[in-house]
XYZ file of N, CA, C and O in Angstrom:
368
model
N 19.088 52.883 1.093
C 18.293 53.081 2.295
C 16.842 52.714 2.033
O 16.355 52.872 0.920
N 16.189 52.261 3.071
C 14.795 51.864 2.892
C 13.849 53.053 2.836
O 12.675 52.910 2.554
N 14.360 54.259 3.094
C 13.529 55.459 3.018
C 12.959 55.600 1.618
O 11.805 55.946 1.434
N 13.784 55.314 0.649
C 13.377 55.537 -0.724
C 12.396 54.485 -1.221
O 11.757 54.673 -2.243
N 12.274 53.386 -0.496
C 11.282 52.387 -0.868
C 9.877 52.859 -0.491
O 8.903 52.526 -1.160
N 9.806 53.648 0.589
C 8.503 54.054 1.097
C 7.950 55.269 0.367
O 6.807 55.283 -0.049
N 8.771 56.306 0.259
C 8.291 57.573 -0.292
C 8.767 57.762 -1.732
O 9.860 57.351 -2.099
N 7.919 58.416 -2.510
C 8.280 58.725 -3.887
C 8.595 60.202 -4.067
O 9.312 60.578 -4.984
N 8.051 61.038 -3.196
C 8.213 62.482 -3.322
C 9.424 62.915 -2.503
O 9.634 62.445 -1.391
N 10.185 63.827 -3.076
C 11.438 64.248 -2.445
C 11.208 64.825 -1.044
O 11.947 64.519 -0.109
N 10.189 65.638 -0.887
C 9.921 66.249 0.418
C 9.513 65.194 1.445
O 9.860 65.297 2.619
N 8.819 64.158 0.989
C 8.417 63.083 1.897
C 9.637 62.294 2.363
O 9.735 61.887 3.521
N 10.587 62.094 1.430
C 11.829 61.403 1.797
C 12.585 62.205 2.848
O 13.105 61.659 3.820
N 12.628 63.519 2.658
C 13.321 64.380 3.619
C 12.614 64.343 4.973
O 13.269 64.284 6.015
N 11.311 64.391 4.980
C 10.554 64.369 6.245
C 10.867 63.096 7.024
O 11.009 63.122 8.245
N 10.976 61.971 6.319
C 11.296 60.704 6.976
C 12.671 60.783 7.628
O 12.847 60.400 8.781
N 13.650 61.313 6.892
C 15.004 61.439 7.430
C 15.038 62.379 8.629
O 15.663 62.091 9.649
N 14.354 63.515 8.512
C 14.346 64.508 9.585
C 13.654 63.954 10.826
O 14.133 64.123 11.950
N 12.545 63.250 10.622
C 11.823 62.712 11.777
C 12.638 61.639 12.483
O 12.620 61.547 13.710
N 13.396 60.859 11.723
C 14.277 59.860 12.347
C 15.379 60.529 13.159
O 15.694 60.105 14.268
N 15.954 61.578 12.588
C 17.017 62.306 13.277
C 16.497 62.891 14.582
O 17.138 62.773 15.632
N 15.330 63.516 14.527
C 14.740 64.116 15.723
C 14.373 63.052 16.754
O 14.557 63.260 17.956
N 13.848 61.930 16.290
C 13.468 60.854 17.207
C 14.696 60.322 17.937
O 14.650 60.079 19.149
N 15.796 60.156 17.219
C 17.038 59.695 17.844
C 17.545 60.703 18.872
O 17.991 60.340 19.950
N 17.477 61.985 18.526
C 17.919 63.037 19.433
C 17.057 63.055 20.687
O 17.572 63.094 21.809
N 15.738 62.989 20.502
C 14.825 62.999 21.649
C 15.044 61.784 22.532
O 14.973 61.875 23.756
N 15.305 60.634 21.905
C 15.541 59.402 22.658
C 16.784 59.535 23.532
O 16.795 59.127 24.695
N 17.831 60.134 22.971
C 19.070 60.329 23.720
C 18.853 61.277 24.896
O 19.347 61.036 26.010
N 18.100 62.340 24.672
C 17.834 63.310 25.741
C 16.999 62.667 26.846
O 17.291 62.825 28.034
N 15.953 61.909 26.468
C 15.114 61.219 27.459
C 15.930 60.236 28.284
O 15.758 60.115 29.491
N 16.838 59.536 27.617
C 17.695 58.575 28.291
C 18.579 59.277 29.319
O 18.760 58.786 30.431
N 19.105 60.447 28.952
C 19.927 61.218 29.873
C 19.156 61.659 31.100
O 19.681 61.643 32.218
N 17.904 62.051 30.897
C 17.054 62.471 32.016
C 16.804 61.287 32.945
O 16.913 61.412 34.174
N 16.486 60.128 32.375
C 16.233 58.938 33.192
C 17.465 58.568 34.008
O 17.361 58.207 35.184
N 18.642 58.660 33.394
C 19.886 58.347 34.083
C 20.106 59.310 35.247
O 20.481 58.889 36.345
N 19.856 60.597 35.020
C 20.037 61.600 36.068
C 19.088 61.339 37.238
O 19.490 61.450 38.407
N 17.853 60.956 36.931
C 16.871 60.660 37.979
C 17.309 59.435 38.775
O 17.225 59.420 40.013
N 17.808 58.408 38.081
C 18.276 57.206 38.766
C 19.434 57.520 39.701
O 19.534 56.954 40.791
N 20.317 58.439 39.285
C 21.450 58.816 40.125
C 20.982 59.480 41.416
O 21.561 59.256 42.484
N 19.934 60.306 41.319
C 19.392 60.957 42.522
C 18.855 59.905 43.483
O 19.179 59.912 44.682
N 18.063 58.972 42.966
C 17.492 57.940 43.840
C 18.572 57.018 44.403
O 18.464 56.556 45.541
N 19.634 56.780 43.639
C 20.747 55.969 44.135
C 21.433 56.679 45.298
O 21.798 56.044 46.302
N 21.610 57.986 45.181
C 22.226 58.764 46.260
C 21.335 58.773 47.494
O 21.829 58.717 48.626
N 20.031 58.806 47.287
C 19.089 58.769 48.416
C 19.185 57.420 49.124
O 19.168 57.346 50.362
N 19.306 56.358 48.346
C 19.413 55.006 48.921
C 20.645 54.862 49.815
O 20.594 54.185 50.833
N 21.746 55.499 49.405
C 22.962 55.397 50.213
C 22.866 56.234 51.479
O 23.625 56.017 52.415
N 21.952 57.192 51.507
C 21.750 58.010 52.698
C 22.661 59.226 52.752
O 22.703 59.922 53.761
N 23.374 59.498 51.674
C 24.286 60.648 51.629
C 23.517 61.868 51.108
O 23.277 61.997 49.916
N 23.151 62.759 52.042
C 22.313 63.887 51.669
C 23.049 64.879 50.770
O 22.459 65.450 49.848
N 24.338 65.091 51.014
C 25.111 66.024 50.192
C 25.211 65.526 48.748
O 25.057 66.299 47.800
N 25.466 64.232 48.605
C 25.542 63.651 47.257
C 24.176 63.734 46.576
O 24.086 64.026 45.377
N 23.121 63.494 47.350
C 21.765 63.557 46.794
C 21.451 64.973 46.313
O 20.863 65.149 45.241
N 21.862 65.965 47.090
C 21.617 67.361 46.678
C 22.407 67.703 45.418
O 21.903 68.394 44.527
N 23.633 67.212 45.343
C 24.454 67.465 44.155
C 23.834 66.812 42.926
O 23.759 67.422 41.848
N 23.377 65.575 43.098
C 22.732 64.866 41.977
C 21.411 65.530 41.602
O 21.042 65.568 40.430
N 20.698 66.059 42.604
C 19.434 66.757 42.340
C 19.687 67.983 41.470
O 18.944 68.235 40.509
N 20.734 68.722 41.785
C 21.073 69.914 40.999
C 21.388 69.529 39.551
O 20.902 70.168 38.607
N 22.172 68.469 39.394
C 22.528 68.014 38.048
C 21.291 67.521 37.295
O 21.112 67.817 36.103
N 20.424 66.777 37.985
C 19.216 66.242 37.349
C 18.274 67.376 36.951
O 17.678 67.340 35.860
N 18.148 68.376 37.814
C 17.275 69.511 37.517
C 17.756 70.220 36.256
O 16.956 70.559 35.381
N 19.059 70.408 36.151
C 19.619 71.053 34.964
C 19.330 70.230 33.712
O 18.924 70.764 32.679
N 19.513 68.919 33.816
C 19.270 68.033 32.671
C 17.810 68.091 32.244
O 17.491 68.176 31.046
N 16.909 68.051 33.223
C 15.468 68.081 32.932
C 15.082 69.415 32.291
O 14.319 69.455 31.313
N 15.611 70.512 32.823
C 15.278 71.829 32.276
C 15.819 72.002 30.861
O 15.176 72.626 30.018
N 16.992 71.428 30.602
C 17.532 71.496 29.238
C 16.656 70.697 28.276
O 16.396 71.122 27.147
N 16.187 69.532 28.726
C 15.305 68.722 27.889
C 14.008 69.471 27.603
O 13.464 69.397 26.493
N 13.519 70.207 28.592
C 12.300 70.989 28.417
C 12.523 72.114 27.419
O 11.674 72.377 26.562
N 13.680 72.766 27.510
C 13.960 73.873 26.595
C 14.087 73.383 25.157
O 13.836 74.129 24.215
N 14.465 72.122 24.974
C 14.571 71.538 23.645
C 13.223 71.035 23.126
O 13.114 70.576 21.999
N 12.208 71.066 23.990
C 10.883 70.643 23.577
C 10.642 69.150 23.707
O 9.659 68.630 23.187
N 11.527 68.444 24.411
C 11.364 67.004 24.577
C 10.288 66.720 25.624
O 9.504 65.788 25.490
N 10.268 67.545 26.681
C 9.263 67.407 27.739
C 8.432 68.683 27.811
O 8.936 69.780 27.586
N 7.158 68.528 28.166
C 6.296 69.666 28.449
C 6.739 70.278 29.770
O 7.256 69.569 30.643
N 6.537 71.578 29.931
C 7.044 72.244 31.135
C 6.397 71.712 32.409
O 7.064 71.627 33.452
N 5.140 71.318 32.352
C 4.485 70.779 33.545
C 5.031 69.398 33.895
O 5.159 69.054 35.069
N 5.344 68.607 32.878
C 5.942 67.291 33.088
C 7.299 67.459 33.770
O 7.621 66.758 34.731
N 8.074 68.410 33.280
C 9.398 68.669 33.861
C 9.262 69.154 35.294
O 10.009 68.712 36.185
N 8.317 70.041 35.528
C 8.106 70.576 36.880
C 7.713 69.452 37.837
O 8.172 69.414 38.986
N 6.908 68.529 37.360
C 6.485 67.397 38.192
C 7.671 66.509 38.541
O 7.838 66.089 39.686
N 8.525 66.244 37.559
C 9.712 65.421 37.809
C 10.631 66.073 38.839
O 11.095 65.427 39.776
N 10.892 67.373 38.658
C 11.778 68.095 39.577
C 11.162 68.124 40.972
O 11.860 67.933 41.978
N 9.864 68.354 41.041
C 9.170 68.421 42.329
C 9.278 67.098 43.081
O 9.561 67.074 44.290
N 9.072 65.998 42.390
C 9.146 64.681 43.030
C 10.562 64.388 43.528
O 10.746 63.836 44.608
N 11.552 64.753 42.723
C 12.937 64.545 43.131
C 13.278 65.407 44.350
O 13.899 64.927 45.310
N 12.856 66.672 44.320
C 13.129 67.582 45.435
C 12.475 67.082 46.706
O 13.083 67.111 47.786
N 11.246 66.610 46.581
C 10.518 66.101 47.732
C 11.237 64.880 48.316
O 11.355 64.725 49.543
N 11.747 64.019 47.440
C 12.450 62.819 47.889
C 13.751 63.189 48.617
O 14.073 62.620 49.663
N 14.485 64.177 48.079
C 15.754 64.586 48.701
C 15.479 65.297 50.023
O 16.145 65.042 51.031
N 14.486 66.175 50.033
C 14.172 66.913 51.272
C 13.600 66.010 52.344
O 13.694 66.320 53.532
N 13.018 64.898 51.947
C 12.429 63.967 52.894
C 13.433 63.017 53.530
O 13.068 62.177 54.356
N 14.708 63.163 53.152
C 15.734 62.290 53.736
C 15.909 62.618 55.227
O 15.720 63.749 55.647
N 16.305 61.614 55.998
C 16.457 61.805 57.443
C 17.640 62.689 57.781
O 18.572 62.833 57.062
């Protein structure tokens, strides 16, 4: 592995591995949130309010889970949920 080319100290090697693991995990969680948000907007585009509300509930759960894991700040999460809710409630 190229980790060992960079660091000489055992703890530094571990930090590199741990930070990579966390970065991959955070990336996966962020990707899931983006997908959930896209699903809400897709449901809004079709004009199906019930589907949009269902997707909003799922997206809110995904965003809140990401926040609890420390991937998003709570205000960032609140802003995302607020914008999605406003978009769904603004449907005709």
